[in-house]
PDB file of C-alpha atoms in Angstrom:
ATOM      1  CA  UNK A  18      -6.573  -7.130  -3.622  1.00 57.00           C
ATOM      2  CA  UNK A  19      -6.007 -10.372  -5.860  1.00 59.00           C
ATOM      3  CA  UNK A  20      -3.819 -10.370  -9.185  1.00 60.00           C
ATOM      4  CA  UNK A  21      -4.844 -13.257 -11.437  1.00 59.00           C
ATOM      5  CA  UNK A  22      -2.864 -14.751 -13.929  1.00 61.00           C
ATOM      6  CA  UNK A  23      -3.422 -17.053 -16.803  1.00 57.00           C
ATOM      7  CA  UNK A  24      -2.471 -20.331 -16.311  1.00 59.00           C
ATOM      8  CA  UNK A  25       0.154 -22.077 -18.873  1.00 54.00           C
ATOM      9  CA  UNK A  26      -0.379 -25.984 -17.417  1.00 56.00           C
ATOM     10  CA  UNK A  27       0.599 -28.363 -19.867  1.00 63.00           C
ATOM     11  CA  UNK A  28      -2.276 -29.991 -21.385  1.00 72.00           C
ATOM     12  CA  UNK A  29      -1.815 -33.290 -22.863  1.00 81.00           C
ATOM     13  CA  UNK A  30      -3.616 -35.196 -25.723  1.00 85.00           C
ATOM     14  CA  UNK A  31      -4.492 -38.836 -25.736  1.00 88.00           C
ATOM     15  CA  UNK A  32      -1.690 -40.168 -27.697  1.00 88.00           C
ATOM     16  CA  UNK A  33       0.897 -37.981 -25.668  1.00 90.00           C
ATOM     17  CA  UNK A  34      -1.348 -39.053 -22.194  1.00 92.00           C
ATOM     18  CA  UNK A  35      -1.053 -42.948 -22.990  1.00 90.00           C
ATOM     19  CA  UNK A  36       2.700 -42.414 -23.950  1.00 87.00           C
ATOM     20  CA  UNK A  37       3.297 -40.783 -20.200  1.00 91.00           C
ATOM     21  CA  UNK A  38       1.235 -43.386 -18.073  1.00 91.00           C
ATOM     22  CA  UNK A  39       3.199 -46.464 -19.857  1.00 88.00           C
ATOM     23  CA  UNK A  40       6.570 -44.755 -19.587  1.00 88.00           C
ATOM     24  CA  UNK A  41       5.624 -43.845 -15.842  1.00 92.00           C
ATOM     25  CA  UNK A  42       4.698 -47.779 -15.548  1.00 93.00           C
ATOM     26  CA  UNK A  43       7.736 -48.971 -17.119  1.00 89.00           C
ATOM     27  CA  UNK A  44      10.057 -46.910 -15.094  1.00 90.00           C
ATOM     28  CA  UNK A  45       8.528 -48.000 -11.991  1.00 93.00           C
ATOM     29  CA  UNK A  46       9.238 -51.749 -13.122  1.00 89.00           C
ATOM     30  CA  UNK A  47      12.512 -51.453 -13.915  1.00 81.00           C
ATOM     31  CA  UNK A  48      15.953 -50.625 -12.754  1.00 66.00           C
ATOM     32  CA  UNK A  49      16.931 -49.310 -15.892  1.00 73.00           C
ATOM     33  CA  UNK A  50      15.733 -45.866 -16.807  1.00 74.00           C
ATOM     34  CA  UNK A  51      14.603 -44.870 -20.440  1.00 78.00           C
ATOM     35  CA  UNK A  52      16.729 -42.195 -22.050  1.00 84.00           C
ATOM     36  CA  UNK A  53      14.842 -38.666 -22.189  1.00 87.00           C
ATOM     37  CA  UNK A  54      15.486 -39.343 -25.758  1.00 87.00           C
ATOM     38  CA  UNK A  55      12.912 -42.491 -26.097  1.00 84.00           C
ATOM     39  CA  UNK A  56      10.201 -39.528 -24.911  1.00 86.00           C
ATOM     40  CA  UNK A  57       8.190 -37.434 -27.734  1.00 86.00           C
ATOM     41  CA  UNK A  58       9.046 -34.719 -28.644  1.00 89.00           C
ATOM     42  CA  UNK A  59       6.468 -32.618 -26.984  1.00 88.00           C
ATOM     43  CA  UNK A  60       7.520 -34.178 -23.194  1.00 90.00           C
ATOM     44  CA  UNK A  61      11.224 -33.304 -23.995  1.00 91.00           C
ATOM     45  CA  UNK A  62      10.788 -29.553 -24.900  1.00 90.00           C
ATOM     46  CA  UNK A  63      12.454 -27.400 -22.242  1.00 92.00           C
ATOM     47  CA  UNK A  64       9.750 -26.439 -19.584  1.00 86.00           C
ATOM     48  CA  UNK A  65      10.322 -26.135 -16.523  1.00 89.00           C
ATOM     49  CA  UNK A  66       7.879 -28.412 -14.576  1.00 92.00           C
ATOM     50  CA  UNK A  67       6.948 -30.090 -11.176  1.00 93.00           C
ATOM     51  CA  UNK A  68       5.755 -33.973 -11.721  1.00 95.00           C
ATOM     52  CA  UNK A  69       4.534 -36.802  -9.188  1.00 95.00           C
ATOM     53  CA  UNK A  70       4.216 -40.423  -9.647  1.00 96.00           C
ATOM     54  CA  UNK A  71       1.384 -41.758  -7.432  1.00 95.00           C
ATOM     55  CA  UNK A  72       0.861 -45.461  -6.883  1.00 96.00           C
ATOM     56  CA  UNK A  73      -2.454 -46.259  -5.374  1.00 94.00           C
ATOM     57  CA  UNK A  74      -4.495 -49.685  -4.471  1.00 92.00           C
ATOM     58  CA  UNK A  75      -7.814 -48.388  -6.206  1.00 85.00           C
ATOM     59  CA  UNK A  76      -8.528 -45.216  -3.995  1.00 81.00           C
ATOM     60  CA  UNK A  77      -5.924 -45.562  -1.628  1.00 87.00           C
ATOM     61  CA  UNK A  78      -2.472 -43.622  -1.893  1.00 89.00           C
ATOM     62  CA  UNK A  79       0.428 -46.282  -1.311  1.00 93.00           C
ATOM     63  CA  UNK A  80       3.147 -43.379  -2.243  1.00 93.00           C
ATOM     64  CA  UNK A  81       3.989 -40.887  -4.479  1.00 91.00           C
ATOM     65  CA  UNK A  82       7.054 -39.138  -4.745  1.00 92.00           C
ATOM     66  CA  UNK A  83       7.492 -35.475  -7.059  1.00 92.00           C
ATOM     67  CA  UNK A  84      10.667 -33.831  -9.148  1.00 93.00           C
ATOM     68  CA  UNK A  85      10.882 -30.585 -10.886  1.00 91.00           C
ATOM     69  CA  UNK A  86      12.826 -30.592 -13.583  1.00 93.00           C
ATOM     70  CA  UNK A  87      13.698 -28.547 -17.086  1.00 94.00           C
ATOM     71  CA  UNK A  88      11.072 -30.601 -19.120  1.00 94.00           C
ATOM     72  CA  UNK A  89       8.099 -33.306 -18.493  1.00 93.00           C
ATOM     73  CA  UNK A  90      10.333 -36.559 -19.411  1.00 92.00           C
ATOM     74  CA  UNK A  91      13.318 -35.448 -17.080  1.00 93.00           C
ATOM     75  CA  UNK A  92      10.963 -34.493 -14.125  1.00 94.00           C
ATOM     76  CA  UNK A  93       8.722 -37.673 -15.039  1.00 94.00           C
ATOM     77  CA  UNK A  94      12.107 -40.138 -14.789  1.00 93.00           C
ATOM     78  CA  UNK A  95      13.360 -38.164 -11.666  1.00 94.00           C
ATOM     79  CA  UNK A  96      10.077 -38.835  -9.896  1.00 95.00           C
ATOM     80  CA  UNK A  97       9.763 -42.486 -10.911  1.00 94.00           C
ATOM     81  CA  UNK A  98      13.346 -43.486 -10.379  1.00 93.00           C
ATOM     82  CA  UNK A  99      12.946 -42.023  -6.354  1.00 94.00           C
ATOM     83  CA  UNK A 100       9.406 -43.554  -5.967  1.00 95.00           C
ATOM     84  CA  UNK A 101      10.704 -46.811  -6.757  1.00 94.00           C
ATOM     85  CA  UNK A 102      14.010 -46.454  -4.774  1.00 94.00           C
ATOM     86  CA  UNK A 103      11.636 -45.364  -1.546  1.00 95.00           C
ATOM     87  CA  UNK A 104       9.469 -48.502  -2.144  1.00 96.00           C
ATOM     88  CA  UNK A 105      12.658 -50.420  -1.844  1.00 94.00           C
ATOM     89  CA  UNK A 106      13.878 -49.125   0.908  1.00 95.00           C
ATOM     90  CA  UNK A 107      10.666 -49.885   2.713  1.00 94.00           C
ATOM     91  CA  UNK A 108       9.331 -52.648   0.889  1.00 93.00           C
ATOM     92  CA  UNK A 109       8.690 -55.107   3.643  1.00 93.00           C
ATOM     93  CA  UNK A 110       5.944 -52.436   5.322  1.00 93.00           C
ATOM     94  CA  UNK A 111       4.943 -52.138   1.804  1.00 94.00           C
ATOM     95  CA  UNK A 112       3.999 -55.396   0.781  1.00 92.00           C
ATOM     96  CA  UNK A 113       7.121 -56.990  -0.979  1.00 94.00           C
ATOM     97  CA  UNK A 114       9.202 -55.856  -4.034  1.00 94.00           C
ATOM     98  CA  UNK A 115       7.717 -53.430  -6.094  1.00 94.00           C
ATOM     99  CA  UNK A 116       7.687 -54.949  -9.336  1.00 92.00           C
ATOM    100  CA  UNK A 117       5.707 -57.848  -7.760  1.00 93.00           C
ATOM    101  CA  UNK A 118       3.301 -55.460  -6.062  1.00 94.00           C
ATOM    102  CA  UNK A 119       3.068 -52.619  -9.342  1.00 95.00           C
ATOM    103  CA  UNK A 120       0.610 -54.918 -11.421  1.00 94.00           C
ATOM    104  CA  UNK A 121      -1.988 -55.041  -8.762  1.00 94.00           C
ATOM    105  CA  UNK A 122      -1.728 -50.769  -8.365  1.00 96.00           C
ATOM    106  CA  UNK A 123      -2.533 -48.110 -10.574  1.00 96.00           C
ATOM    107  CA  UNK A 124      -0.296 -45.677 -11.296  1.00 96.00           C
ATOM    108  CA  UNK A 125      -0.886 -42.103 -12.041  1.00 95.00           C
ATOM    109  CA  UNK A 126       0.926 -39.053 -13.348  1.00 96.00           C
ATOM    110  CA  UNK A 127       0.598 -35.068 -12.027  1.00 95.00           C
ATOM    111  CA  UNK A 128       1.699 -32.198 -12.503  1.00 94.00           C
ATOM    112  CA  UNK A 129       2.078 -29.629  -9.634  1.00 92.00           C
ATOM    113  CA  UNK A 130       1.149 -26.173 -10.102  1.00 91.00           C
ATOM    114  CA  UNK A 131       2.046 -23.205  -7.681  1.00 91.00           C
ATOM    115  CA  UNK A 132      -1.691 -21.591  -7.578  1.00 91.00           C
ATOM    116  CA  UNK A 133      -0.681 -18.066  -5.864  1.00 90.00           C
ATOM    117  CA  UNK A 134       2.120 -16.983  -3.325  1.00 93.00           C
ATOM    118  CA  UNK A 135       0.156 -15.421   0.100  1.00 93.00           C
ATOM    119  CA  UNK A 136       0.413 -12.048   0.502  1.00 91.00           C
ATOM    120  CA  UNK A 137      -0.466 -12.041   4.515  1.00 92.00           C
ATOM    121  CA  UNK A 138       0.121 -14.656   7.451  1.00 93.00           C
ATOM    122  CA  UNK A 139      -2.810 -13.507   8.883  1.00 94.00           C
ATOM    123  CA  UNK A 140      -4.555 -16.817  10.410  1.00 95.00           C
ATOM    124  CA  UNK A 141      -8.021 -15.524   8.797  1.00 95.00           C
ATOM    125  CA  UNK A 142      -6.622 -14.979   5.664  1.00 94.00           C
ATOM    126  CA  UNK A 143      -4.619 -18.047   5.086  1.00 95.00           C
ATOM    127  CA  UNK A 144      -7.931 -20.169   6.110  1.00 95.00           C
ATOM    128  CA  UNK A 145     -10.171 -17.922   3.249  1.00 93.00           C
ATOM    129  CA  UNK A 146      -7.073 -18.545   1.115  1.00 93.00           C
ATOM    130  CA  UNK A 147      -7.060 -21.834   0.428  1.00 94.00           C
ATOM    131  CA  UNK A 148     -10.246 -24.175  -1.068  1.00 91.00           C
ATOM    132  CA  UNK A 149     -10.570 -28.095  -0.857  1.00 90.00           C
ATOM    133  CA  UNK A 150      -8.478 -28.641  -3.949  1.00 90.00           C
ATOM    134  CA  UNK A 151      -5.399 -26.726  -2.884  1.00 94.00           C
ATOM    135  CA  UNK A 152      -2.669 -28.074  -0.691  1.00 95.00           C
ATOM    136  CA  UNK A 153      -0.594 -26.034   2.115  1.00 97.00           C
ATOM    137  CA  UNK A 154       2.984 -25.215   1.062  1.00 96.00           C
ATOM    138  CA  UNK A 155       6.310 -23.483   1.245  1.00 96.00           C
ATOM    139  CA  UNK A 156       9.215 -22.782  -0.112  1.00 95.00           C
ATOM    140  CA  UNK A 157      12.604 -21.914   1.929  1.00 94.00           C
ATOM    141  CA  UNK A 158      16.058 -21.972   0.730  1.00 90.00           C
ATOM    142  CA  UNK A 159      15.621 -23.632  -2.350  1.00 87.00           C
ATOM    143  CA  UNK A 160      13.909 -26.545  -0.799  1.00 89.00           C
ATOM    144  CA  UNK A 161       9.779 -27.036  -1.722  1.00 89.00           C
ATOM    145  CA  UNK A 162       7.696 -28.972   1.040  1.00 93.00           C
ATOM    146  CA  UNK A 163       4.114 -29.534   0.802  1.00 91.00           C
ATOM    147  CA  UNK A 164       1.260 -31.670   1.552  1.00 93.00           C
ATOM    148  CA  UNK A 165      -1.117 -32.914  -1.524  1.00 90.00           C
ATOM    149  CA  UNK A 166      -4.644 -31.207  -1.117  1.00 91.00           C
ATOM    150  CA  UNK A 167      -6.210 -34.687   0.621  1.00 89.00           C
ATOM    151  CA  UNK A 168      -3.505 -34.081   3.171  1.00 91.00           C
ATOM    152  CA  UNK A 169      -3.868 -30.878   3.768  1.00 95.00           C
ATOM    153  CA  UNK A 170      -7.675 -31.627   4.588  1.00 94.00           C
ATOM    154  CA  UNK A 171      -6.547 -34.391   7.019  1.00 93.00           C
ATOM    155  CA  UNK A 172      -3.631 -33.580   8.858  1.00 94.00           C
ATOM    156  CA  UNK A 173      -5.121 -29.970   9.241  1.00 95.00           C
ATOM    157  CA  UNK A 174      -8.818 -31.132  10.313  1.00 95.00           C
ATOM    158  CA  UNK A 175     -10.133 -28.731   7.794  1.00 93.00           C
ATOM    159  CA  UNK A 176      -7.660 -26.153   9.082  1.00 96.00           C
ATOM    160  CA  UNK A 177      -5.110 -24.594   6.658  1.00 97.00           C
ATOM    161  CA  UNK A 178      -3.095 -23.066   9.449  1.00 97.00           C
ATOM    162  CA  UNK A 179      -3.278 -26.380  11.691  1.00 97.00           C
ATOM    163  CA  UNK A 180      -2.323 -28.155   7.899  1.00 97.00           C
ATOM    164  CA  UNK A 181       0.413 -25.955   7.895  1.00 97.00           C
ATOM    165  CA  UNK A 182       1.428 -26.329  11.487  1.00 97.00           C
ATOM    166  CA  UNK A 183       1.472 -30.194  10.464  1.00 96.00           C
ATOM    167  CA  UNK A 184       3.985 -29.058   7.708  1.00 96.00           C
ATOM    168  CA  UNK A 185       6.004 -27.467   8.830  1.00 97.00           C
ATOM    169  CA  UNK A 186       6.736 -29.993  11.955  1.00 96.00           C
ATOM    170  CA  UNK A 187       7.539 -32.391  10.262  1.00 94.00           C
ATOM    171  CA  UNK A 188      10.721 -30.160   8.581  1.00 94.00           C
ATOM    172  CA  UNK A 189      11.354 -30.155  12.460  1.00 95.00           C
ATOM    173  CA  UNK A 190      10.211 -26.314  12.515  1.00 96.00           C
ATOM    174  CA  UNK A 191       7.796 -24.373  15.307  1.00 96.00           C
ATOM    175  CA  UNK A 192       4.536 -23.641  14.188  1.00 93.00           C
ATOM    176  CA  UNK A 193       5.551 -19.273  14.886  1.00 94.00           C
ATOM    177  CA  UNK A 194       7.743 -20.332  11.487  1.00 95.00           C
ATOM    178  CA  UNK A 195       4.678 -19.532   9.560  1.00 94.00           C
ATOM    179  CA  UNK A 196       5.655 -15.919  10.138  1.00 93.00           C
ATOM    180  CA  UNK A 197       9.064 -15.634   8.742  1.00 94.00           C
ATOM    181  CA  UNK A 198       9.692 -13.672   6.436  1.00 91.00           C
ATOM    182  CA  UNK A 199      12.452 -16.306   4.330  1.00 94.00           C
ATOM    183  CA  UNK A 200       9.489 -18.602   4.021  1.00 95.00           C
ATOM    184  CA  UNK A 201       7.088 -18.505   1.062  1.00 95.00           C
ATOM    185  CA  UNK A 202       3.915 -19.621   1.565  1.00 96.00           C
ATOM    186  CA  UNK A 203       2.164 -20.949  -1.199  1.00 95.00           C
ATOM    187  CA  UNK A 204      -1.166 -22.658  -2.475  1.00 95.00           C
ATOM    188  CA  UNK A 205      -0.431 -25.938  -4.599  1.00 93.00           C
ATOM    189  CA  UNK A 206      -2.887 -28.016  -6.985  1.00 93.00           C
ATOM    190  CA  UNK A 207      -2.004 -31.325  -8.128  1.00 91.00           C
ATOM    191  CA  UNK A 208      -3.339 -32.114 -11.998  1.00 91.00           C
ATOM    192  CA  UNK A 209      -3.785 -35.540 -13.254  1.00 92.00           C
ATOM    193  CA  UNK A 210      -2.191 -35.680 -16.942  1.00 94.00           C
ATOM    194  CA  UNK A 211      -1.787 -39.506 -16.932  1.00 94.00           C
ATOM    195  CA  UNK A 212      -3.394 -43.004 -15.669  1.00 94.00           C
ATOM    196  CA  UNK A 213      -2.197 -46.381 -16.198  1.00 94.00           C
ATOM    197  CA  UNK A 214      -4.721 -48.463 -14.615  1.00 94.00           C
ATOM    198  CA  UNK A 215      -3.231 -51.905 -12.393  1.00 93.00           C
ATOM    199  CA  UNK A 216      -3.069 -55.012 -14.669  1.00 89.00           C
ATOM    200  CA  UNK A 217      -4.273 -57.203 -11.789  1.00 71.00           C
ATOM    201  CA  UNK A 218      -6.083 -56.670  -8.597  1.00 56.00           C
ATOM    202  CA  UNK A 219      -4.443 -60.376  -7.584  1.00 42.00           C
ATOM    203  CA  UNK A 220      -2.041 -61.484  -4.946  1.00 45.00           C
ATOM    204  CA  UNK A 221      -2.623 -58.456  -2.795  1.00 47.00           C
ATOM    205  CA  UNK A 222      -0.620 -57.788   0.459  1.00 44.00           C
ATOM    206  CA  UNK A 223      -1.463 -58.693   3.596  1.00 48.00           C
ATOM    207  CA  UNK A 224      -4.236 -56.133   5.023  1.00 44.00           C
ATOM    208  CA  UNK A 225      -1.925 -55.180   8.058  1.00 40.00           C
ATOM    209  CA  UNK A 226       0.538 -53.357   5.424  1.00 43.00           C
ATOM    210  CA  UNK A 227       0.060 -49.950   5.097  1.00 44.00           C
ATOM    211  CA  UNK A 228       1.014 -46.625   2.923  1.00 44.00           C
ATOM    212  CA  UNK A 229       3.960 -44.841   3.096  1.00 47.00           C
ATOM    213  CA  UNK A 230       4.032 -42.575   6.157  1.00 38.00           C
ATOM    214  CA  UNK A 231       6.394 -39.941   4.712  1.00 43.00           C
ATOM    215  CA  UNK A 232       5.003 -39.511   1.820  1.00 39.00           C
ATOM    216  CA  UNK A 233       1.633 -37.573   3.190  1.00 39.00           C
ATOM    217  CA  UNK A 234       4.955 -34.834   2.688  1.00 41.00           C
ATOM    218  CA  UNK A 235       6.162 -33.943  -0.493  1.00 41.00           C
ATOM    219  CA  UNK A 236       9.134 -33.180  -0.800  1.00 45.00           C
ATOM    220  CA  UNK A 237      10.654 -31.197  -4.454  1.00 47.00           C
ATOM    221  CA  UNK A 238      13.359 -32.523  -5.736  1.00 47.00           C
ATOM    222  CA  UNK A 239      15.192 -30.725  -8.455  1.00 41.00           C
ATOM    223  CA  UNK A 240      16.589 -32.838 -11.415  1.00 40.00           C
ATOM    224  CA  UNK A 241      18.880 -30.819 -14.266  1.00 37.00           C
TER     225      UNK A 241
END
């Protein structure tokens, strides 16, 4: 049996779409965070909401980093203000500063959706489950981990249970964790609201540099 539910994404128009990449862009560039105020008024209405921030050299993923949060600007800031702060703190293996390496990368806003809770652990069921645009993930104690649907693909060589295997090591957990009953196993989709293509495809990085290893995991963080 399946129950199906409408979906409720939030679906932004141009203006609003533009407004998001450069404020995604901006936030990413600087130290100092725009007030949820400076947002319109659509992005600041109270919904709750998962966003990522995904900085990429063309096709290639250099990091993202996601935040939930209780609308679209709060979430947006959250996610931006701990992308940069993980390019920082690794931003000799990633090239050099960040706001010397952001005009040669695109950046590009999401919005995670939860796209059905499984209903078994049976092996064959989680691998008819899940389709190439979903990702493998859970949720335990408060705490959302999950790996975006390229990932998944990767890491789980086509494999949902080997994808989640992959997950769930790296929270330092067996793979017979699949079974418990205090996880929540869930299918997530990742939905592009936003683009803010790079300035300048100049003074790339040396070619030995390479993404972000942690961040094939996503971790949720929750912003108030």
């Amino acid at each position: 049996a399946a129950l199906y539910v409408p979906r409720t994404g939030l679906d932004l128009p141009a203006i609003l779409s533009e407004a998001v990449a450069h404020g995604a862009r901006a936030s990413l560039a600087n130290a100092t965070v725009p007030r949820v105020q400076s947002f319109p008024e659509p992005l600041r209405r109270i919904h709750n909401v998962e966003v990522m921030v995904l900085l990429a050299d063309q096709d290639r993923p250099r990091l993202w980093r996601s935040a939930r949060g209780s609308s679209f600007a709060r979430a947006l800031l959250t996610a931006a203000t701990v992308a940069r702060q993980r390019w920082t703190e690794r931003e000799t293996a990633m090239g050099g500063p960040l706001p010397r390496v952001l005009p040669t990368l695109d950046v590009s806003v999401h919005v995670l959706e939860e796209d059905g809770t499984l209903g078994s652990r049976a092996h064959p069921f989680i691998e008819s489950a899940f389709r190439p645009g979903h990702g493998v993930a859970f949720e335990h104690r408060g705490n959302w981990h999950y790996l975006l649907p390229d990932a998944t693909r990767e890491r789980g060589g086509g494999s949902a249970v080997e994808a989640y295997a992959a997950l769930l090591a790296d929270q330092d957990m067996p793979r017979e964790s699949l079974d418990r009953s205090d996880l929540r196993l869930y299918r997530s989709v990742a939905r592009r609201v936003a683009t803010s293509p790079a300035p300048s495809r100049t003074a790339l990085a040396p070619p030995s540099m390479a993404h972000d290893p942690d961040s094939l995991v996503i971790d949720a963080l929750s912003s108030p």
